[in-house]
Short mmCIF file of C-alpha atoms in Angstrom, two decimals:
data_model
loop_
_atom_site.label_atom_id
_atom_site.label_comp_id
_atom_site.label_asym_id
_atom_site.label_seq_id
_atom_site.Cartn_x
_atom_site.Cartn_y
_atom_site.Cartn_z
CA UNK A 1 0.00 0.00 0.00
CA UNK A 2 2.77 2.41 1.00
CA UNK A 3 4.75 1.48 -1.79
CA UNK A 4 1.53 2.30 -4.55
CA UNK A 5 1.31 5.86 -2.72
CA UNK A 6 4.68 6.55 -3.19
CA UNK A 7 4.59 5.38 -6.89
CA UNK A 8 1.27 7.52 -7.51
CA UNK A 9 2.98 10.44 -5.64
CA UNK A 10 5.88 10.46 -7.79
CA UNK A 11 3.87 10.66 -11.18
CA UNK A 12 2.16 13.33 -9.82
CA UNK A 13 5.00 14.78 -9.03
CA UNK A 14 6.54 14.23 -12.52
CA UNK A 15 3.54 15.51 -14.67
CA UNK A 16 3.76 18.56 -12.38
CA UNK A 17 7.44 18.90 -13.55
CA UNK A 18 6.57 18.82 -17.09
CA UNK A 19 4.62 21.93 -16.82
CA UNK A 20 7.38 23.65 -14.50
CA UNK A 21 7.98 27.38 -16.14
CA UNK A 22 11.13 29.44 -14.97
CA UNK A 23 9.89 32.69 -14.97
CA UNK A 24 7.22 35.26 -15.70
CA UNK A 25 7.60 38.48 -17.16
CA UNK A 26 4.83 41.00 -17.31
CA UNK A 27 2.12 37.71 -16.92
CA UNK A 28 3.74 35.25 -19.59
CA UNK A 29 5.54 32.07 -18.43
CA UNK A 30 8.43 30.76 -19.92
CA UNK A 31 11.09 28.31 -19.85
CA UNK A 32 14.81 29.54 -20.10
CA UNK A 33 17.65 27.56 -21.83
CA UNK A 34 20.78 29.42 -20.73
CA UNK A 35 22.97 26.27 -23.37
CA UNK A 36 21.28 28.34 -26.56
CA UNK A 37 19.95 31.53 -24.80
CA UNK A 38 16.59 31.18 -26.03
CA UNK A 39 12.89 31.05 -24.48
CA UNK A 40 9.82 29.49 -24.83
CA UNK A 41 6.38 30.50 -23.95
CA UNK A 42 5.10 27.89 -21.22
CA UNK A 43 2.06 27.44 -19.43
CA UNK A 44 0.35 27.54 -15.23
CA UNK A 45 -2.43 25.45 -15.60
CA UNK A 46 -3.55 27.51 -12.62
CA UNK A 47 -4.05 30.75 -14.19
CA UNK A 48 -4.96 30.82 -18.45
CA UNK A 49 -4.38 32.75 -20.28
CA UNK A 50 -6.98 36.00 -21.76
CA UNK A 51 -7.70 38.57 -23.42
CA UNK A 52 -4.72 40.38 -25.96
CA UNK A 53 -1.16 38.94 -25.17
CA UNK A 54 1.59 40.18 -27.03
CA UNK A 55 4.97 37.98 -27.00
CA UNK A 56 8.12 40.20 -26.82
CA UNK A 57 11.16 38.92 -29.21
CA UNK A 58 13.34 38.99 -26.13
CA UNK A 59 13.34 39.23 -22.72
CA UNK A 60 15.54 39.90 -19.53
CA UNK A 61 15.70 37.25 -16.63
CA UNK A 62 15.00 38.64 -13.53
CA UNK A 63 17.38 36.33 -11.79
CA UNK A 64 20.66 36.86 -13.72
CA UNK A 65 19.82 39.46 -15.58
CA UNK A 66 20.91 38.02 -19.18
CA UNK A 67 18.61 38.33 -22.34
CA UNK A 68 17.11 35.36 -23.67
CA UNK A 69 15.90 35.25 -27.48
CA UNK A 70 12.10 33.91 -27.34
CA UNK A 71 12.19 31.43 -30.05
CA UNK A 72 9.35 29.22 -29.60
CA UNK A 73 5.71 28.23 -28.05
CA UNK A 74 5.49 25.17 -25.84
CA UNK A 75 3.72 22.03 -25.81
CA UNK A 76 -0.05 22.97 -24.90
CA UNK A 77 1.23 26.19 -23.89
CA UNK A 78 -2.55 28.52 -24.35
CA UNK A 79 -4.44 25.02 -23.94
CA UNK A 80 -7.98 25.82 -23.48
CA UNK A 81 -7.57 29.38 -23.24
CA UNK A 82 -11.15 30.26 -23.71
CA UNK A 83 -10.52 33.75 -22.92
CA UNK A 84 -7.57 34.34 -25.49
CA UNK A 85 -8.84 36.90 -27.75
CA UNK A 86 -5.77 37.91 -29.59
CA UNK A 87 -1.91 37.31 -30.15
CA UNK A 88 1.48 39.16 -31.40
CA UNK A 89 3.76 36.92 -32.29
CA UNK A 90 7.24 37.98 -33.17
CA UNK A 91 9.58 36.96 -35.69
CA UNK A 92 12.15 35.50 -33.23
CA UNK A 93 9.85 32.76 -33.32
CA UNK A 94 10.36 29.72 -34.91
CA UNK A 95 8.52 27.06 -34.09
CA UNK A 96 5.09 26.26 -32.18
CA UNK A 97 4.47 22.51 -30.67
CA UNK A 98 1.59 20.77 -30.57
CA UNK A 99 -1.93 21.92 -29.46
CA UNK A 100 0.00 24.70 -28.47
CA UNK A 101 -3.35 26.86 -29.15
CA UNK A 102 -5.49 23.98 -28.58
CA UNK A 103 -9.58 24.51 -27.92
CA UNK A 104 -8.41 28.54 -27.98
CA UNK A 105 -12.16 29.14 -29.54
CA UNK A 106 -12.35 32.91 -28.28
CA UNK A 107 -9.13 33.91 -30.62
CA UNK A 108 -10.37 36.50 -32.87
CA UNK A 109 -6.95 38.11 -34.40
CA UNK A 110 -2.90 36.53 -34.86
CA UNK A 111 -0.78 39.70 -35.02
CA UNK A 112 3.06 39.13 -36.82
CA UNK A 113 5.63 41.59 -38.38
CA UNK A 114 7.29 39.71 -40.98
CA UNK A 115 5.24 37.20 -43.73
CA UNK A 116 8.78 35.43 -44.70
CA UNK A 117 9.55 34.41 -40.75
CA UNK A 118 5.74 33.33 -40.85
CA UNK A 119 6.07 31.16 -43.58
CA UNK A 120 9.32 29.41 -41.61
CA UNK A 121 7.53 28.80 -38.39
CA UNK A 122 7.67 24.64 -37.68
CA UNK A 123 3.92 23.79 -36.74
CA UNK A 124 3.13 21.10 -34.92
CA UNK A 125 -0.25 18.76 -35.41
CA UNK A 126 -0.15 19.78 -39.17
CA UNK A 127 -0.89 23.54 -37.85
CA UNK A 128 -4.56 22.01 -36.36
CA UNK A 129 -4.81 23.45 -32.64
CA UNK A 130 -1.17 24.54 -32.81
CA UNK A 131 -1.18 27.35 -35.59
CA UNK A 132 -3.78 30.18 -33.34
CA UNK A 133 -4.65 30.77 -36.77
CA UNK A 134 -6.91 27.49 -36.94
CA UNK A 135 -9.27 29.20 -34.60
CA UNK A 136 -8.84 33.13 -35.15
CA UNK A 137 -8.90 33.35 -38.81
CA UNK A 138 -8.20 36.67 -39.46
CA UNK A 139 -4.48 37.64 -39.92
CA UNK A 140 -2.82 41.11 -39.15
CA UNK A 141 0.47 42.31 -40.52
CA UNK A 142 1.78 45.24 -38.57
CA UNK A 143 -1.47 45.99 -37.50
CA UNK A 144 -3.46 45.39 -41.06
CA UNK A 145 -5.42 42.51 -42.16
CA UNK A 146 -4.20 40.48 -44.68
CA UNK A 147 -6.27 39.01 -47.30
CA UNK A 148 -4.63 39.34 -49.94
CA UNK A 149 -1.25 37.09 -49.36
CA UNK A 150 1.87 38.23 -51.24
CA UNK A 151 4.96 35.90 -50.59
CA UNK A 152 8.05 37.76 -50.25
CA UNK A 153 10.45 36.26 -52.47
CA UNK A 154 13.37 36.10 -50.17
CA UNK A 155 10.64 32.41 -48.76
CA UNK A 156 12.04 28.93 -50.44
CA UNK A 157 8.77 26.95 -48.60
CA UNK A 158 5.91 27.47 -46.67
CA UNK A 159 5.73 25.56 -44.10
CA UNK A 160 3.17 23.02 -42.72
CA UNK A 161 -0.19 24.62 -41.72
CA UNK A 162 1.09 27.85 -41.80
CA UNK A 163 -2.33 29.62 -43.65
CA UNK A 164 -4.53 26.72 -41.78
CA UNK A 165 -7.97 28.44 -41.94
CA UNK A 166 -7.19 31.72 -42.52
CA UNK A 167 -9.59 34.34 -44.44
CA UNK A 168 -7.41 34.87 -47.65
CA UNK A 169 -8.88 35.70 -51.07
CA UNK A 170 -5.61 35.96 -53.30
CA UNK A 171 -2.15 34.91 -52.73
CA UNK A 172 0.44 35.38 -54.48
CA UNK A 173 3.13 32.74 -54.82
CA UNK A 174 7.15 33.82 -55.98
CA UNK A 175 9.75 31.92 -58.17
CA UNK A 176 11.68 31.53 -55.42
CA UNK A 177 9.47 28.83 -53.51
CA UNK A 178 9.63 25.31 -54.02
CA UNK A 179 7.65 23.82 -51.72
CA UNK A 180 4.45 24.21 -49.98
CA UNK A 181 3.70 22.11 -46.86
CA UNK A 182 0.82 19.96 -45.96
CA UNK A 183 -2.70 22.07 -44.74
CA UNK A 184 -0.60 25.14 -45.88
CA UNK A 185 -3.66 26.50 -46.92
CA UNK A 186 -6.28 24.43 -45.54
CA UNK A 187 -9.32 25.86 -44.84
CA UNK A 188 -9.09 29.24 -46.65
CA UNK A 189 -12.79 29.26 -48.11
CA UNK A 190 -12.23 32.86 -49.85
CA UNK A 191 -9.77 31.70 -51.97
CA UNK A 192 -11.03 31.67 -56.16
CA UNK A 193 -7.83 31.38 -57.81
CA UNK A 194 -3.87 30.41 -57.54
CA UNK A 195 -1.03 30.43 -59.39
CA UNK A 196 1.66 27.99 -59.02
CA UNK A 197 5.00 29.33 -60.13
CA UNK A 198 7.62 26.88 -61.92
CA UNK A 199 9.54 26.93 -59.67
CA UNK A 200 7.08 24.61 -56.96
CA UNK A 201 8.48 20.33 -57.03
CA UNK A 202 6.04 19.85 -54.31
CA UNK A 203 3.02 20.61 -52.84
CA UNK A 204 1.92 18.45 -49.74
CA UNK A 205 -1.44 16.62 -48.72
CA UNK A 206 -3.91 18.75 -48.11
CA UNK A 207 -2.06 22.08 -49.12
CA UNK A 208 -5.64 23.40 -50.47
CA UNK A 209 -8.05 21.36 -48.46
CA UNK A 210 -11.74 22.76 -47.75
CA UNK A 211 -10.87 25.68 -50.13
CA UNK A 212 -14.03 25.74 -51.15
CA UNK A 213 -13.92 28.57 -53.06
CA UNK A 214 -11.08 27.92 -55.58
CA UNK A 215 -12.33 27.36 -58.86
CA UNK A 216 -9.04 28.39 -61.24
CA UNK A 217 -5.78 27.00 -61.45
CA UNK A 218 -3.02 28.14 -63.06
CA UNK A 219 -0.02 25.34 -63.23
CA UNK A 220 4.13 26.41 -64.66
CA UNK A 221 5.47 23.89 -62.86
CA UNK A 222 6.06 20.68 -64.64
CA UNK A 223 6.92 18.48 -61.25
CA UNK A 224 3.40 19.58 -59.82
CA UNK A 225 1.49 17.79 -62.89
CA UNK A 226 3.84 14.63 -62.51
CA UNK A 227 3.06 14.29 -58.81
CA UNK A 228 -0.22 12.64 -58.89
CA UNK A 229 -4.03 13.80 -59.24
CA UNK A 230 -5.05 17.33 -59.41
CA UNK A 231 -8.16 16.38 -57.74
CA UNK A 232 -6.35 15.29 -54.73
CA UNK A 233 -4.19 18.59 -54.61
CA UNK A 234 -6.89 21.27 -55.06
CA UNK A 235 -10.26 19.51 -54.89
CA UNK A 236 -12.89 18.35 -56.79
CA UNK A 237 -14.12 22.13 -57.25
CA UNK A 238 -11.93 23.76 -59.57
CA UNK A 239 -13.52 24.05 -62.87
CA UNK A 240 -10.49 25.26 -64.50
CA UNK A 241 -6.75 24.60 -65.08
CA UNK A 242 -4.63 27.21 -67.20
CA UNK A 243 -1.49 24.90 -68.24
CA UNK A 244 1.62 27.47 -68.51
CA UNK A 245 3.68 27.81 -71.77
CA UNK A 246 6.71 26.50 -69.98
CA UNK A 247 5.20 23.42 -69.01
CA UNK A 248 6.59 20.57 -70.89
CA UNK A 249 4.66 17.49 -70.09
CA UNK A 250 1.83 16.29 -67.87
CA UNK A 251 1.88 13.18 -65.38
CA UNK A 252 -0.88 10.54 -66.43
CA UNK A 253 -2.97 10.90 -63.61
CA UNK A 254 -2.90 14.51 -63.52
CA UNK A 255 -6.54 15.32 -63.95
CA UNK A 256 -7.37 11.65 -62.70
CA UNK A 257 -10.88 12.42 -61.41
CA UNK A 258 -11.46 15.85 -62.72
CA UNK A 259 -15.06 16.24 -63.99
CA UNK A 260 -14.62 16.50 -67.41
CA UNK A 261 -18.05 18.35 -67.79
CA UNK A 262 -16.68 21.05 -65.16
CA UNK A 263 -14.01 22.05 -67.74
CA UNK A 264 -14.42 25.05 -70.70
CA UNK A 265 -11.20 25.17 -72.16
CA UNK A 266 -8.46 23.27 -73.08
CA UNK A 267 -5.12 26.01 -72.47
CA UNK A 268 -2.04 26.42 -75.19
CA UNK A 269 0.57 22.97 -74.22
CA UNK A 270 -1.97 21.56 -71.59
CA UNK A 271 -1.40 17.98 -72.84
CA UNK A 272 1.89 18.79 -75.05
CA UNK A 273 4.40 15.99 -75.55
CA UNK A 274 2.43 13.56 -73.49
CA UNK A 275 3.54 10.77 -75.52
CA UNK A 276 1.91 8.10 -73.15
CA UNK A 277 -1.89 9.95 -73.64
CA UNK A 278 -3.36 7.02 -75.87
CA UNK A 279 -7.02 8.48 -75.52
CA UNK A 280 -8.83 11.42 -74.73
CA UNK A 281 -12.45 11.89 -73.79
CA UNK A 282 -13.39 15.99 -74.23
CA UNK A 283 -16.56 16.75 -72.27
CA UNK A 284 -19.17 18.53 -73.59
CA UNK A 285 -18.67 21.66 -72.04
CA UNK A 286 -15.77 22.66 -73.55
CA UNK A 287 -15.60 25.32 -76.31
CA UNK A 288 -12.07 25.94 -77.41
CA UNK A 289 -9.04 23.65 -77.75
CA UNK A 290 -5.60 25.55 -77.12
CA UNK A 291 -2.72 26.42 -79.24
CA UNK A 292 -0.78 23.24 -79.45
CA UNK A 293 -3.09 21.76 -76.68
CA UNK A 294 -2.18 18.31 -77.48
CA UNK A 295 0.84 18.40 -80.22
CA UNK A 296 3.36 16.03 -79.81
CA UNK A 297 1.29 13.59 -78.45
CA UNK A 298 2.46 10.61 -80.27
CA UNK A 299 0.48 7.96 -78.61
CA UNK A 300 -2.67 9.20 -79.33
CA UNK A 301 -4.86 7.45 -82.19
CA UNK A 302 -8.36 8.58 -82.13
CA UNK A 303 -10.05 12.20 -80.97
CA UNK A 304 -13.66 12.67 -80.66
CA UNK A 305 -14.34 16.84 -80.92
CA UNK A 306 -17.83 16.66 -79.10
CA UNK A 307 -20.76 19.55 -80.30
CA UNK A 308 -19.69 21.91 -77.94
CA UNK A 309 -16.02 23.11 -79.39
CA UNK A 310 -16.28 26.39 -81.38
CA UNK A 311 -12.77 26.52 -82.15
CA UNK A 312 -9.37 24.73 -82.75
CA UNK A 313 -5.78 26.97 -82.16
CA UNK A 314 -3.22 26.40 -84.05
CA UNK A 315 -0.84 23.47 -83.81
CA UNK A 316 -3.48 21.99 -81.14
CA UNK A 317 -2.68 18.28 -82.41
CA UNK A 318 0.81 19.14 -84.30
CA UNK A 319 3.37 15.95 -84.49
CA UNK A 320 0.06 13.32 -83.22
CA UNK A 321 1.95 10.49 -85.40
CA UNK A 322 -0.45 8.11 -83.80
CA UNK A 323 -3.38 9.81 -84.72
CA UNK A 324 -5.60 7.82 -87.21
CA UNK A 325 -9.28 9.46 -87.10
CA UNK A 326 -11.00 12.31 -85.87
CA UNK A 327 -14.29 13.76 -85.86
CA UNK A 328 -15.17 17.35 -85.96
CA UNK A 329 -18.13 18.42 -83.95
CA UNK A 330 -21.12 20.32 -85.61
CA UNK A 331 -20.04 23.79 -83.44
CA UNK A 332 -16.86 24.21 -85.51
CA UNK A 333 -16.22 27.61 -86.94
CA UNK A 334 -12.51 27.66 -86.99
CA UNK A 335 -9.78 25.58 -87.52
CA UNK A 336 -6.47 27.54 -87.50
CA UNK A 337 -3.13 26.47 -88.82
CA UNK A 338 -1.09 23.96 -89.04
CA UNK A 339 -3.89 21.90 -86.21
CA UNK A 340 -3.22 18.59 -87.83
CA UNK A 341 0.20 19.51 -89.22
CA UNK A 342 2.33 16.15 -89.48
CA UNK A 343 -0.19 13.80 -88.43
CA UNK A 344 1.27 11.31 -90.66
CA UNK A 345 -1.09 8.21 -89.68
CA UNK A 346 -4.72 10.55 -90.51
CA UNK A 347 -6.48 8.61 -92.89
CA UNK A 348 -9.80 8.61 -91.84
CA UNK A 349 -11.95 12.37 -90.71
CA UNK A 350 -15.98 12.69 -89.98
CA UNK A 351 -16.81 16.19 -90.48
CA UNK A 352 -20.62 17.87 -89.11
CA UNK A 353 -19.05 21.45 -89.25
CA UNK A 354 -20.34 23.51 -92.54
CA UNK A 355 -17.96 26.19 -91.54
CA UNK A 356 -14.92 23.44 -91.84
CA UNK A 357 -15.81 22.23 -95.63
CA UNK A 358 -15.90 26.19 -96.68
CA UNK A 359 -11.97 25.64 -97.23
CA UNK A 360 -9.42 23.00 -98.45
CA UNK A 361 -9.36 20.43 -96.56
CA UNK A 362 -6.49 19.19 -97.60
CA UNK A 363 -4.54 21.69 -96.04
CA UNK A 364 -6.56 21.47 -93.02
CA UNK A 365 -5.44 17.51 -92.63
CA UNK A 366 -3.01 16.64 -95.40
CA UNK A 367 -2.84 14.73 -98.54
CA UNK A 368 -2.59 11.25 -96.67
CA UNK A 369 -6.33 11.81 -95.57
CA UNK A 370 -8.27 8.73 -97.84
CA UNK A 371 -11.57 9.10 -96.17
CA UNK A 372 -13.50 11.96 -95.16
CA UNK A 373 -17.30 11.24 -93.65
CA UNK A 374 -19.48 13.95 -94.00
CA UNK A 375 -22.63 14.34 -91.09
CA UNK A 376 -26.26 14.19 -92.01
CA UNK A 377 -26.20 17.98 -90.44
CA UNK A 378 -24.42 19.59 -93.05
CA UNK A 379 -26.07 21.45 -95.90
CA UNK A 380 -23.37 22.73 -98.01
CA UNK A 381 -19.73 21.95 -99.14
CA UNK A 382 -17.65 24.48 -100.33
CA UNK A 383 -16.41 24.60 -104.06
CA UNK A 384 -12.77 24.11 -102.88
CA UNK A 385 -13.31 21.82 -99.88
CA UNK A 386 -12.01 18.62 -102.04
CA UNK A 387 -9.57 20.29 -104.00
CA UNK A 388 -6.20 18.44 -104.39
CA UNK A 389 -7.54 15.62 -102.57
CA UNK A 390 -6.34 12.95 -105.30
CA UNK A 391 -6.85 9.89 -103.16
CA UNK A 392 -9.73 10.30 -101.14
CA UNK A 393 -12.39 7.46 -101.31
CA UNK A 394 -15.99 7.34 -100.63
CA UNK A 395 -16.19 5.39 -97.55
CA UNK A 396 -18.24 1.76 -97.65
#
């Protein structure tokens, strides 16, 4: 019996040690590592936490007088802090542990003074209950509200959770970062369009879950379409993806899942040079097909251009060697140049546009073309549709 008291006694004893602070200084605890010189914010679990605390980026022991950098937030440090209603966090910061800001449900504003430090800060719990942004929402730069994000360019990554839930409606994302952590932007409902820069190679889980919001995409970066499904990245929401010129080829689950009926345009180079695209379905929704949209794409053999496609850029299926038959929806005004250029294996093309048999069509598709199929919608061919077409064939 005495030997179970004294065993309970000591664990009490022990969790009561974990939560041990060293000091407090003007009613914020802390615990002082005099190896590194550095602070972090601690907790009393007898007295929370409320109302507006600001966190200095230094401060001077009472004891020994020495300054201490405050670098981070402890473990559970404003747990159930009801009462918090707003923080200033400074830049000396650099990381926050887990449920740091845990069930803080009265936060209402996260004050900071530098986006780039921000963007470094090491979350714990994937920024959920440890970023005070996953409760507050709204976040102030030098004493303004930021909704519209701009990324300083001197930031290489954003860090995990670091935007969790916050009320953006634009960011803006440099060259100079490459990666963007999980839940970096979780949450943030105003968002309606990004742009990922070229120079992104990875974007983690969940970087743009419950972004409800976010219809557009705009994608330069070649390693975020070879990562996996779009879908998965940005959510099934976004009716559009704008495919940047750099952009050299696409992964082949890249729009694994996307709605096909939720897109309206195929962009210039979306699907150029990917050589392992055997098929393509185009929903019925979309109404214009890119400037070399799909050239290069040698493993392709058959597209289907539904009712809905107006017009065809230039180049769009350029260098499709694989390509053997196509049909040309009844919407069809305009078919620029060079569309079909060297698509060598073409023999076979159903036409229901009257605007597409008003010129040659052998310059539309080339001389290799032996069968052309003409709809039951069209009423008139014009008088040089056929001309130079020496080999065509009525089809059986």
């Amino acid at each position: 019996m005495k030997h179970r008291l004294l065993t309970t006694l000591t664990a009490a004893l022990l969790a009561l040690s974990a939560w041990a602070y060293d000091v407090k200084i003007d009613g914020i605890y802390y615990k002082l590592d005099s190896s590194t010189m550095t602070a972090s914010v601690d907790r009393n679990i007898n007295d929370k936490y409320k109302g507006d605390i600001t966190i200095p980026a230094t401060i001077t022991a009472p004891g020994d007088g020495k300054t201490y950098s405050v670098t981070s937030i402890w473990h559970e440090a404003f747990y159930n802090c009801t009462g918090l209603t707003s923080v200033t966090i400074p830049e000396s910061v650099t990381s926050i542990e887990d449920d740091a800001f845990g069930n803080c449900v009265g936060l209402k504003k996260v004050c900071i003074t530098d986006i780039a430090a921000w963007c470094g800060i090491k979350f714990g719990n994937l920024g959920q209950h440890t970023n005070p942004l996953y409760y507050a929402r709204h976040l102030y730069l030098n004493n303004e509200e930021v909704t519209e994000l701009t990324i300083p360019s001197s930031v290489t990554s954003i860090s995990v959770g670091a935007f969790i839930n916050c009320r953006l409606t634009s960011i803006t994302i440099p060259n100079s970062v490459t990666s963007i952590g999980n839940y970096a932007f979780s949450g943030c409902g105003g968002l309606t369009s990004i742009s990922i820069p070229e120079s992104v190679t990875s974007i983690g889980d969940q970087a743009f879950e419950y972004c409800r919001g976010l219809t557009s995409v705009t994608i330069n970066s070649n390693d975020v379409l070879k990562k996996g499904s779009l879908k998965k990245l940005f959510g099934e929401q976004v009716t559009t993806y704008i495919i940047g010129d750099n952009v050299t080829s696409i992964g082949s689950s890249a729009f694994s899942g996307c709605t096909p009926n939720s897109v309206t345009s195929i962009g210039s180079s979306a699907f150029s040079g990917c050589t392992g695209l055997t098929s393509v379905t185009i929903g019925n929704s979309v109404t214009s097909i890119g400037s070399s949209a799909f050239s290069s794409c040698t493993g392709l053999t058959s597209v289907d251009i539904p009712n809905s496609v107006t017009d065809i850029a230039g180049y769009a299926f350029r260098f499709c060697f694989g390509l053997t038959d196509i049909t040309i929806g009844s919407s069809v005004t305009s078919i620029n140049a060079y569309a079909f250029e060297g698509c060598t294996s073409l023999t076979s093309v159903t036409i229901n546009s009257n605007d597409v048999l008003k010129g040659s069509l052998k310059k539309l598709f080339g001389e290799q073309v032996t069968t052309y199929i003409i709809g039951d919608n069209v009423t008139s061919i014009g008088s040089s549709a056929f001309s130079g077409c020496t080999s065509v064939a009525a089809p059986a």
